Coordinates of C-alpha atoms in Angstrom, one line a residue:
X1 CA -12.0 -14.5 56.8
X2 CA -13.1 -18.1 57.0
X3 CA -12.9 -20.2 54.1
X4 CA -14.3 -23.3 53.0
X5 CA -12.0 -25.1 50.1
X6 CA -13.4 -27.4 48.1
X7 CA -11.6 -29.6 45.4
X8 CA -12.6 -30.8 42.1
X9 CA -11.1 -33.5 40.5
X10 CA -10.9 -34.3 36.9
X11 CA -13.9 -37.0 37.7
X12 CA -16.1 -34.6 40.0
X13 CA -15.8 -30.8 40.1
X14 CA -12.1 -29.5 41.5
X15 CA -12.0 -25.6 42.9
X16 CA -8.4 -24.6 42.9
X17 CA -7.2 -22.9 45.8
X18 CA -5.6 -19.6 45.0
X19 CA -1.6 -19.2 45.9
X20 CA -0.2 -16.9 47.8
X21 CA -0.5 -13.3 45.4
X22 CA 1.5 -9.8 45.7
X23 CA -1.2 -7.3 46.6
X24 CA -1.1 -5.0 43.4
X25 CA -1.2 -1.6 43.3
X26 CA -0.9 -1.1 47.2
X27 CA 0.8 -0.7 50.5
X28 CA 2.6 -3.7 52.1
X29 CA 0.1 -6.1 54.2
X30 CA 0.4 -5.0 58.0
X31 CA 2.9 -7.5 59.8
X32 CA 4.4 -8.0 63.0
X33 CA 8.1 -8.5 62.5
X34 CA 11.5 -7.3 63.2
X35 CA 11.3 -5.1 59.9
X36 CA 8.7 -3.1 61.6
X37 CA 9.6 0.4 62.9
X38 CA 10.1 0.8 65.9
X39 CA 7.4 3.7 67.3
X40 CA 10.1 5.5 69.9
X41 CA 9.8 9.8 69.2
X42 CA 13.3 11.0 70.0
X43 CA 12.9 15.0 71.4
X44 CA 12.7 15.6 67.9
X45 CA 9.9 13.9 66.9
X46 CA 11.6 11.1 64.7
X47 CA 10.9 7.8 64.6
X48 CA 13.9 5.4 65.4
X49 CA 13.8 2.4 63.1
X50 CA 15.1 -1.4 63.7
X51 CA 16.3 -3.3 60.7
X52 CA 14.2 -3.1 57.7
X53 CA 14.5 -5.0 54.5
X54 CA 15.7 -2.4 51.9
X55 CA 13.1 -1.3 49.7
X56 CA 13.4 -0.5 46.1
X57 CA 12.0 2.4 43.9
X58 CA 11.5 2.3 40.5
X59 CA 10.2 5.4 38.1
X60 CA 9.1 4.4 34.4
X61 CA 11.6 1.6 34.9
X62 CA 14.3 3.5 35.8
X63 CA 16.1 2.8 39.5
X64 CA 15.9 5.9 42.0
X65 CA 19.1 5.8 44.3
X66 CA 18.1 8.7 47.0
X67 CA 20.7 9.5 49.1
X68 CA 18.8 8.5 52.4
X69 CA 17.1 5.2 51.6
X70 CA 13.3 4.9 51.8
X71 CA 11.8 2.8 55.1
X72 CA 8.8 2.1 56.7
X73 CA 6.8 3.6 58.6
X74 CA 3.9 1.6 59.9
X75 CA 3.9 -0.1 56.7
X76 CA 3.8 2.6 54.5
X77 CA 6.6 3.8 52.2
X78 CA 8.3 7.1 53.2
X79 CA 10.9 8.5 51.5
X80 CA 12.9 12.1 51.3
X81 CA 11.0 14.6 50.6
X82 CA 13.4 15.7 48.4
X83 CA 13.1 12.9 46.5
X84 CA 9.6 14.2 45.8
X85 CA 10.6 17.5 44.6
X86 CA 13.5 15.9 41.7
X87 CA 11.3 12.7 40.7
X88 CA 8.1 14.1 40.4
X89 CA 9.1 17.9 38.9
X90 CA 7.6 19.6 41.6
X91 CA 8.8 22.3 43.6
X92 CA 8.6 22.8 47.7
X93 CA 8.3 25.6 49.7
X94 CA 9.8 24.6 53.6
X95 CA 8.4 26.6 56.6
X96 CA 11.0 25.3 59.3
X97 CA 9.5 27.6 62.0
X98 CA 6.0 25.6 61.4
X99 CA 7.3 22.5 60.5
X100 CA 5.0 22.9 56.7
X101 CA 5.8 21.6 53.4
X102 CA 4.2 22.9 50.7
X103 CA 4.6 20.7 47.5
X104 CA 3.4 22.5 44.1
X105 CA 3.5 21.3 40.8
X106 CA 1.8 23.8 38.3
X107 CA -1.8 24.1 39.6
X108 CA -1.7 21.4 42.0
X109 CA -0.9 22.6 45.1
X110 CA -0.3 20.2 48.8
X111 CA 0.4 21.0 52.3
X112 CA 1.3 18.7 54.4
X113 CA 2.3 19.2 58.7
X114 CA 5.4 16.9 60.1
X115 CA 3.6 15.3 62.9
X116 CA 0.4 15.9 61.7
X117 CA -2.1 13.2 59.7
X118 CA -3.7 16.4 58.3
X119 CA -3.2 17.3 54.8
X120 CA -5.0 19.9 52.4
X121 CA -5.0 19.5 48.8
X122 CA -5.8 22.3 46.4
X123 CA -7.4 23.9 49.6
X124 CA -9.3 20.5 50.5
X125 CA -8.4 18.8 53.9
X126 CA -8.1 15.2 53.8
X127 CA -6.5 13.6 56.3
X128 CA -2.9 10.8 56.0
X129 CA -2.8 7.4 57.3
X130 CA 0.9 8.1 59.1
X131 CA 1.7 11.8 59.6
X132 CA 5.4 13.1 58.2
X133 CA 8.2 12.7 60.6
X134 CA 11.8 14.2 60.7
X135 CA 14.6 11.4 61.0
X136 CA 18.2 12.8 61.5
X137 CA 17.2 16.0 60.0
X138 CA 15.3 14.7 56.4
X139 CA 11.9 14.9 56.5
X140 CA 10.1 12.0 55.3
X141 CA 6.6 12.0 53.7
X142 CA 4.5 9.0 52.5
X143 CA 5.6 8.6 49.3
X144 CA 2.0 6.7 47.4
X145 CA -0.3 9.3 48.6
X146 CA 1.8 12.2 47.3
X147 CA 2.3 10.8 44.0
X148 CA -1.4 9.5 43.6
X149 CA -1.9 13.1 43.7
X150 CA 0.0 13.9 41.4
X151 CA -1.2 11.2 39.1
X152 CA 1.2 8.6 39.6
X153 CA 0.3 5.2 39.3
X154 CA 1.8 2.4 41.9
X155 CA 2.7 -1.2 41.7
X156 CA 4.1 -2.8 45.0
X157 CA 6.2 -6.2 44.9
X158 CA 6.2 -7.7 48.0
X159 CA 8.6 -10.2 47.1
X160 CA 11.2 -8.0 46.5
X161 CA 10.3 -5.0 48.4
X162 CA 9.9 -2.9 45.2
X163 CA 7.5 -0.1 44.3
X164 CA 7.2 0.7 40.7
X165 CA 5.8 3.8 39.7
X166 CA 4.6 4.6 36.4
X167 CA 4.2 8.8 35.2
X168 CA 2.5 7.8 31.6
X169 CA -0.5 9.4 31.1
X170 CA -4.2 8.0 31.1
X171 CA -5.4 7.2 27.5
X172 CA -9.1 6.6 27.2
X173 CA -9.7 2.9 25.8
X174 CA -11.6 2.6 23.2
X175 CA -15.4 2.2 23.8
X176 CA -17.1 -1.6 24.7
X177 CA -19.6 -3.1 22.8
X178 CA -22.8 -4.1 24.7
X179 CA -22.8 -8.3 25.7
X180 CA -25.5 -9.2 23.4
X181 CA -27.4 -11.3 25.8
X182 CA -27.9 -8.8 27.7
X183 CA -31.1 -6.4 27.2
X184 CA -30.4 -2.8 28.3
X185 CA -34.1 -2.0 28.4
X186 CA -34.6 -4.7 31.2
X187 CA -33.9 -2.8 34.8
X188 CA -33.7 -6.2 36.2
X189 CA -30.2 -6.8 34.1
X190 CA -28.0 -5.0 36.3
X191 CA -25.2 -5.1 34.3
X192 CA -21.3 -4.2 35.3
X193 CA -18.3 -4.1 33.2
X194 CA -14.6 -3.4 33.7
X195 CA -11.8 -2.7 30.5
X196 CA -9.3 -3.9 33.0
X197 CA -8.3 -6.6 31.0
X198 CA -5.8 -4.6 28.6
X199 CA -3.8 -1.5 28.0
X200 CA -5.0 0.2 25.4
X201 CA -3.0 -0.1 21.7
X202 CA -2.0 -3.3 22.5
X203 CA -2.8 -5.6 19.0
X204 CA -2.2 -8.7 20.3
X205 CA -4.6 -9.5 23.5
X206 CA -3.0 -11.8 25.9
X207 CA -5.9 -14.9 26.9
X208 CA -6.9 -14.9 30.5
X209 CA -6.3 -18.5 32.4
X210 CA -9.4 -18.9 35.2
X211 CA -7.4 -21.0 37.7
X212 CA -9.8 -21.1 40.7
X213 CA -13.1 -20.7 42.1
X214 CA -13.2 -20.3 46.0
X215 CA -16.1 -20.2 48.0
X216 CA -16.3 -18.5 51.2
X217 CA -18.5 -16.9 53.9
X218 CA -18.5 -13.9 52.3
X219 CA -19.6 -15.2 48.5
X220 CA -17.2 -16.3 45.9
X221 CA -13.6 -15.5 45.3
X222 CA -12.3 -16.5 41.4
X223 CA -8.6 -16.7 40.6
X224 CA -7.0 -16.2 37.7
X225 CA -3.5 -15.5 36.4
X226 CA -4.2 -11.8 34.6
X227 CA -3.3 -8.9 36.8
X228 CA -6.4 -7.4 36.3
X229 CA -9.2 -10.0 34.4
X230 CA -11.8 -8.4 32.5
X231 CA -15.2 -9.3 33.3
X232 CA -19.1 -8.2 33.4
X233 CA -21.9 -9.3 35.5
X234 CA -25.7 -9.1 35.4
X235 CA -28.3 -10.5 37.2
X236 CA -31.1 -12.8 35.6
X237 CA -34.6 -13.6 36.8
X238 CA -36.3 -17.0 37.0
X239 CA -34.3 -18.2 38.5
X240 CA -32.8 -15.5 40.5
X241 CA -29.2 -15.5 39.3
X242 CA -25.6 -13.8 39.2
X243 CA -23.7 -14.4 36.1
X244 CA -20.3 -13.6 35.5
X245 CA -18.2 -13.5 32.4
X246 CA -14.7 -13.5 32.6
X247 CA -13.3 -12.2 28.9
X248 CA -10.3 -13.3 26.7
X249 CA -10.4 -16.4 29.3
X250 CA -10.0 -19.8 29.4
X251 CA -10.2 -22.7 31.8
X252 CA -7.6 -24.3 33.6
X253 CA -6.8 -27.5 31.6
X254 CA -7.9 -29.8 34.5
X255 CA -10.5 -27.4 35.2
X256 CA -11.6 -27.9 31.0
X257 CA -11.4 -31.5 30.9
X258 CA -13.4 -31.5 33.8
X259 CA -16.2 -30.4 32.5
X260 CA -16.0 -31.3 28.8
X261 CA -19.1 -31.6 26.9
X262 CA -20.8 -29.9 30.1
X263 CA -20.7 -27.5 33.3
X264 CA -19.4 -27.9 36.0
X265 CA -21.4 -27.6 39.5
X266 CA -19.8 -25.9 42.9
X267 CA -22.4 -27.3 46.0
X268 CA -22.8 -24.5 48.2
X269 CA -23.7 -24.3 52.2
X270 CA -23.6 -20.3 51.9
X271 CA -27.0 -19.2 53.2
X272 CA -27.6 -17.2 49.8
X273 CA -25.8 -19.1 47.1
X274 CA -28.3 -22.4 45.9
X275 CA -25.1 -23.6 43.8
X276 CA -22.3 -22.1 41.7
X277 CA -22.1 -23.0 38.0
X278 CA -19.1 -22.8 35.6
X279 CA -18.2 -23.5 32.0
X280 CA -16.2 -22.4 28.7
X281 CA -19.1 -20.2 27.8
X282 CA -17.7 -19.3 24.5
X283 CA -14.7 -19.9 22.6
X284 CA -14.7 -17.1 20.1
X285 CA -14.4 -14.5 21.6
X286 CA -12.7 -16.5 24.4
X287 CA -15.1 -16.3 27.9
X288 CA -16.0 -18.1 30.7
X289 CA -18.9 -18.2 32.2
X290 CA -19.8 -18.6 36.2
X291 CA -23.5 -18.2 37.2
X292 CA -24.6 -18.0 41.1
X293 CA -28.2 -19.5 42.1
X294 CA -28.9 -17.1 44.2
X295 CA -32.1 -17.3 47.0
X296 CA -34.3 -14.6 46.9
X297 CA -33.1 -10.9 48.5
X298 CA -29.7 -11.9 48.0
X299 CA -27.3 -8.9 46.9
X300 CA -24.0 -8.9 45.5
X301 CA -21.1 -6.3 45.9
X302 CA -17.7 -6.9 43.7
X303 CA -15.1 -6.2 46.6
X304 CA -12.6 -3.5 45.3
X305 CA -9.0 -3.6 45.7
X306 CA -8.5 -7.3 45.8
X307 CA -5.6 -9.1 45.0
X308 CA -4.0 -9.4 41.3
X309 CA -5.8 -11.5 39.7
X310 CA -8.7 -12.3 41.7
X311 CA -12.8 -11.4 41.4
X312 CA -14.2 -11.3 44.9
X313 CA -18.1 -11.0 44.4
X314 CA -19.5 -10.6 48.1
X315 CA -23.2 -12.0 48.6
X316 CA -24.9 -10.2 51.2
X317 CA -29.1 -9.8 52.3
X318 CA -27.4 -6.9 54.0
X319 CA -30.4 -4.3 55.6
X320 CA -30.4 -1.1 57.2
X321 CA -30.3 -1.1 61.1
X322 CA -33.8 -0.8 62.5
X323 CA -31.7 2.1 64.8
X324 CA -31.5 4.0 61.3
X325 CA -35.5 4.1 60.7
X326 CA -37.5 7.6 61.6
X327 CA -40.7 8.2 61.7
X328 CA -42.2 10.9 59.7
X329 CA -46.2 11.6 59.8
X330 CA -46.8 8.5 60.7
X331 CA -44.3 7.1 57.8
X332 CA -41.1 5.2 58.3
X333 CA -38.1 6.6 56.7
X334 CA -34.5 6.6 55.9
X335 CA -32.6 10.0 56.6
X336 CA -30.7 9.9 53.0
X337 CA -27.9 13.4 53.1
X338 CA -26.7 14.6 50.0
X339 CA -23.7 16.7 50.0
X340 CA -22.8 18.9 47.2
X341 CA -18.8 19.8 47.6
X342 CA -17.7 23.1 47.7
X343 CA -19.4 26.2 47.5
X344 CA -19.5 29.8 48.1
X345 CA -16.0 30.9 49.0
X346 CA -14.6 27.8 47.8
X347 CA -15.1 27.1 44.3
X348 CA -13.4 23.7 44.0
X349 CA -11.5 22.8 40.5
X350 CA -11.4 24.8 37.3
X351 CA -12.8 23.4 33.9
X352 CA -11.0 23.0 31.3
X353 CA -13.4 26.2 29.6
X354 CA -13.2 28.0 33.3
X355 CA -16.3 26.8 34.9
X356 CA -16.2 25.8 38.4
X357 CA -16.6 22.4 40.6
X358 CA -19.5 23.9 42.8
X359 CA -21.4 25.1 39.7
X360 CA -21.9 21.3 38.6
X361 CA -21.8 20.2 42.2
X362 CA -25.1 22.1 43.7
X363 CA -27.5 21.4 40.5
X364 CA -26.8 17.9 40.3
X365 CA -27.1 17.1 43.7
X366 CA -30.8 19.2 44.2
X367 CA -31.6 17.3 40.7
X368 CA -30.9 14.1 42.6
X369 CA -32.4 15.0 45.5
X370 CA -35.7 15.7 43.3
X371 CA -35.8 12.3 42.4
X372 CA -35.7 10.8 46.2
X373 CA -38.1 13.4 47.2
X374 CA -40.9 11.3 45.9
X375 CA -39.9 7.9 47.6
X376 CA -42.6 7.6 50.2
X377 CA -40.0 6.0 52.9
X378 CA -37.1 8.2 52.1
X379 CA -36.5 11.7 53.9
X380 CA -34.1 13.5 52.4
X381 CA -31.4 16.1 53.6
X382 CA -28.8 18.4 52.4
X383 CA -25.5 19.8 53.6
X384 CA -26.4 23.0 51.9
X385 CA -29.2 24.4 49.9
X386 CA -27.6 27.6 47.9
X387 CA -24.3 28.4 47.5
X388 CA -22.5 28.4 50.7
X389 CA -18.9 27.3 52.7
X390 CA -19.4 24.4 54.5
X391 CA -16.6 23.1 56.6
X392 CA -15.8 19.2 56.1
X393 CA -16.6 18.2 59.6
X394 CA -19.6 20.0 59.6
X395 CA -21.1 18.5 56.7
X396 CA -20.1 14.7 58.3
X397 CA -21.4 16.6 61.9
X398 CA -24.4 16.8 59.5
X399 CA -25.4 13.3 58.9
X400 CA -24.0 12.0 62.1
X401 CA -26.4 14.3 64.2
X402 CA -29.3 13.3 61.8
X403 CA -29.0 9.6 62.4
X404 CA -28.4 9.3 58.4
X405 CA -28.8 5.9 57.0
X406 CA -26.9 6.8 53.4
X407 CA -24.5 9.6 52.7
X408 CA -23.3 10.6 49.2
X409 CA -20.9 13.2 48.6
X410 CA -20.6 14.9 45.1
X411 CA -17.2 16.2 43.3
X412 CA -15.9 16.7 40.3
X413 CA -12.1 15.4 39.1
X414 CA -9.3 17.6 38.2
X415 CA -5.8 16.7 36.6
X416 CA -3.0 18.5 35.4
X417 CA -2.8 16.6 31.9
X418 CA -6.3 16.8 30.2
X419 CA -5.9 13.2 29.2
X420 CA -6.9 11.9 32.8
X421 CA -10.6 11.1 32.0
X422 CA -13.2 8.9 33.6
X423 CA -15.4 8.1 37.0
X424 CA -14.5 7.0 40.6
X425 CA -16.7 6.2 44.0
X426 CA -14.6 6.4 46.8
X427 CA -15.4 4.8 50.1
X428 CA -13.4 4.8 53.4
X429 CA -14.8 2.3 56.0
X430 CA -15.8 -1.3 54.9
X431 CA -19.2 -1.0 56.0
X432 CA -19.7 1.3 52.9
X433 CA -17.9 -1.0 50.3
X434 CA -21.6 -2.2 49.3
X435 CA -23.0 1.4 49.0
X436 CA -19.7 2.4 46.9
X437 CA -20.2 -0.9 44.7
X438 CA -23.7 0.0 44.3
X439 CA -23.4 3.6 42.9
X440 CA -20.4 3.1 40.7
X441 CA -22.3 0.1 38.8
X442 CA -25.0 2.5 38.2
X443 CA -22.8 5.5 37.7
X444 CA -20.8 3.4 34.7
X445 CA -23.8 2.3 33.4
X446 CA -25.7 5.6 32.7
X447 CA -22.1 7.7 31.8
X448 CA -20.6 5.3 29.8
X449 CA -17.3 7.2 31.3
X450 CA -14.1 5.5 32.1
X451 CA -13.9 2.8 34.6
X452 CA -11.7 4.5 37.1
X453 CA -13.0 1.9 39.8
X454 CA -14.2 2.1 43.7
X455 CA -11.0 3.4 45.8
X456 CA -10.4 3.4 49.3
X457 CA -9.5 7.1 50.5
X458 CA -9.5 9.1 53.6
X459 CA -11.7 12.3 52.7
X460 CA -12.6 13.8 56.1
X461 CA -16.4 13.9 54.9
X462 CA -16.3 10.1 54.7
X463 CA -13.8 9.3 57.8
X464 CA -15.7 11.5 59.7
X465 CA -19.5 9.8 59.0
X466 CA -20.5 7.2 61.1
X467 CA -23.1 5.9 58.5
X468 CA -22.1 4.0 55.1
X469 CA -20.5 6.9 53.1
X470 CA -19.3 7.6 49.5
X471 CA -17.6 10.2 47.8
X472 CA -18.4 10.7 44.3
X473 CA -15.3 12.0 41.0
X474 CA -18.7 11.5 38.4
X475 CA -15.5 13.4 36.7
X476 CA -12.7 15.1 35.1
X477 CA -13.5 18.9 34.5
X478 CA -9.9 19.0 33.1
X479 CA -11.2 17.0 30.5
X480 CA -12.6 18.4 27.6
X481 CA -15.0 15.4 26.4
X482 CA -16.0 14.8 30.4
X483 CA -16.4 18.7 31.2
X484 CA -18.8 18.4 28.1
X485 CA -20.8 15.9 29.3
X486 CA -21.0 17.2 33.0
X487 CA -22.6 19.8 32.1
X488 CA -24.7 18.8 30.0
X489 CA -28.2 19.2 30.8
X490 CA -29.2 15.4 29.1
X491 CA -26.2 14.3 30.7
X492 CA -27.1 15.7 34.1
X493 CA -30.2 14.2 34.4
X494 CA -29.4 10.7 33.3
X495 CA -26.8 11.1 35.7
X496 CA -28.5 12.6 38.5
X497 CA -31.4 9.3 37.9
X498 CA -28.8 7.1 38.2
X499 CA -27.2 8.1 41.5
X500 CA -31.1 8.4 43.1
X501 CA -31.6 5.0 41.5
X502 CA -28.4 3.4 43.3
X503 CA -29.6 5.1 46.5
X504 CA -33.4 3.7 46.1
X505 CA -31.7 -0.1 45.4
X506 CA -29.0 -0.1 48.6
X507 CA -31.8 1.3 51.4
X508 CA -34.5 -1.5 49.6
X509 CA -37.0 1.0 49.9
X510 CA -39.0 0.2 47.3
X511 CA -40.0 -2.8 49.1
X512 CA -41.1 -0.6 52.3
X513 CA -39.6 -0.7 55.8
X514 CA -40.2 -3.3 58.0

């Protein structure tokens, strides 16, 4: 990525440019160094290693001391799998003869291959970064995408070489207020919020500092010191115009003196961006406010998964692929395939009352398919149509084979505390980041469910798709107040409106096909 810094003084406007961060909440940046394994299979199958920096674990701040040390394998953190079964209270079943770990802790249930990427999770196949391998006779498993499963939450210190990992369970934060200068009535406010700011319970709420704006080829990066800043955005009309507010934040002192008594003004060359504007929008409540001029068809993504403390809005007039247009009667079209996970044989997760994954699945997705159906320019296809198995690759086969120019697949969350509450879009390639940033605006907006944010994962149906892809948790069926709401009829249909809607804004249809 190519960046354009631009400083502000405390005469003119000064842009801070952001230090170097520790990537939050993930896997060590790849690097090419003598810390790196070393990829030589012995007869085996393990993985000879060269010296690596010694890494560190930490569980709910206590210090794990396995007795073989945990290393890196292509950059990801593999440890014992041992050390899976006594940390995380689970209990493993070894198959030596086919080389098959099954990890089971009460109705979550994992199987994972040594030497295969493959993995299949309460019966659904998703597929590893690096595979398991067997070093000197342990077998070592990647040790964030096991406990993810198992709803464990990660911190990574690069610094250090330390992963913490925290086992407290999700608490629902209390319910947001709506930004009063916002008009929920107005489709042309698209608003987004996140409740990232605090952990809920906390009475005293630490003040944000907004250290930095950066502007970029991609759109705007802003910096901050919080590990995860709170902010909403919404568009504005005349003129067209992003607007984001940071919350509980300040400026910078040099960046507040600045622009004292006034805003302050970021010049832009990005071919979408007129000119970035800034100021302490309010004092009480505490928020800043930074407002993109933005030229007409401009679009704006918030990138997920950035570095702590950092907002990365992307800015994009991003259109389909003329390749991706059919022609239908005479009428050009977008293939759009909805898939509705599981079915038939495979039921998917359990509510919390003993209803099925498939049985919100299949409604929702036909109710949302009802809604596309009468969008003159989009075609619209389904992985099944009644209740039927469909293997993974087939449903990606799907899409692939009908030149798809959107696919969105459905599920439903389940978790062994009924605590875990709330929504997630998950994407895979960076080509669908828009599409995922797209539907999990609209999906919070229409729940009002937790903000369990746009993830990066490997599910086979979006690894496998060659088109922008998402995977949907509109979720937690193990959740008595989300269970409630997901299948509920109201519920379902606000839902299903909002999902069509998100679709109908990324393809642009509305505005016909050129």
């Amino acid at each position: 990525m190519k960046f354009k810094k631009l400083l502000l003084s405390a005469m003119s406007v000064m842009i801070l440019l952001p230090a170097n961060s520790v990537l939050a909440a993930s896997e060590p940046a790849a690097t090419k160094t003598n810390s790196t394994v070393t990829q030589t299979k012995s007869d085996t199958g393990s993985q000879k290693k060269a010296a690596e920096p010694q890494i560190t674990l930490i569980l709910d701040d206590q210090k794990l001391n396995p007795p073989v040390p945990p290393r890196f394998v292509e950059n990801y953190t593999f440890v014992p799998l041992r050390v899976i079964a006594e940390q995380f209270d689970a209990k493993i079943e070894w198959n030596n003869e086919k080389k098959m770990a099954v990890i089971q802790k009460k109705d979550k249930k994992m199987t994972l291959f040594v030497g295969m990427k493959k993995v299949y999770i309460d019966g659904f196949e998703s597929e590893l970064e690096v595979a398991p391998i067997i070093d000197a006779g342990t077998t070592l498993v990647p040790l964030r995408f096991i406990g993810e499963q198992f709803g464990v939450e990660f911190n990574y210190d690069n610094a250090s070489k330390t992963v913490f990992m925290f086992t407290a369970p999700i608490i629902e934060p209390p319910a947001e207020e709506l930004d009063p200068d916002v008009d929920p009535s107005n489709p042309n406010n698209n608003d987004n919020s996140t409740n990232n700011g605090n952990k809920p319970g906390e009475e005293q709420i630490k003040t944000t500092t907004l250290t930095g704006i950066e502007l970029n080829e991609n759109g705007i990066i802003v910096q901050t010191n919080a590990d995860k800043p709170a902010y909403k955005s919404f568009t504005m009309d005349n003129p067209y115009r992003l607007v984001i507010d940071v919350e509980n934040a300040v400026l910078e002192p040099k960046l507040a003196e600045a622009v004292k008594n006034s805003e302050g003004k970021i010049a832009s060359n990005h071919p979408l961006i007129e000119q970035i504007r800034y100021s302490q929008f309010s004092d009480n409540p505490a928020t800043v406010r930074i407002v993109l001029d933005l030229k007409k068809g401009a679009k704006h993504y918030l990138i997920p998964q950035t570095p702590a403390g950092q907002l990365a809005f992307e800015i994009t007039n991003y259109t389909i692929p003329a390749h991706k247009v059919v022609v239908i009667d005479g009428v050009k079209k977008y293939n759009v395939v909805l898939d509705a996970g599981h079915g038939g044989t495979d039921p998917g997760a359990s509510s919390y009352s003993g209803r099925t994954e498939k049985e919100f699945t299949f409604p929702m997705i036909m109710k949302i398919g009802a809604i596309l159906e009468r969008e003159k320019h989009l075609n619209v296809l389904y992985t099944r149509t009644d209740d039927t198995k469909i293997e993974l690759d087939d449903r990606a086969s799907f899409a692939n084979d009908h030149n798809a120019a959107v696919f969105v697949s459905l599920h439903a969350n389940k978790f062994e505390k009924p605590s875990a509450n709330g929504v997630e879009t998950y994407y895979y390639r960076d080509d669908s980041i828009s599409l995922a940033s797209v539907v999990h605006d609209y999906l919070l907006k229409a729940s009002g469910l937790v903000d369990r944010g746009v993830k990066k994962n490997n599910y086979r149906v979006i690894t496998k798709t060659t088109m922008p892809a998402v995977l949907i948790e509109a979720g937690f069926l193990s959740n008595p107040n989300d269970e409630a709401k997901l299948f509920d009829e109201a519920f379902q249909n606000k839902l299903a409106q909002a999902i069509a809607d998100s679709i109908i804004e990324f393809t642009g249809v509305k505005e016909g096909i050129k």
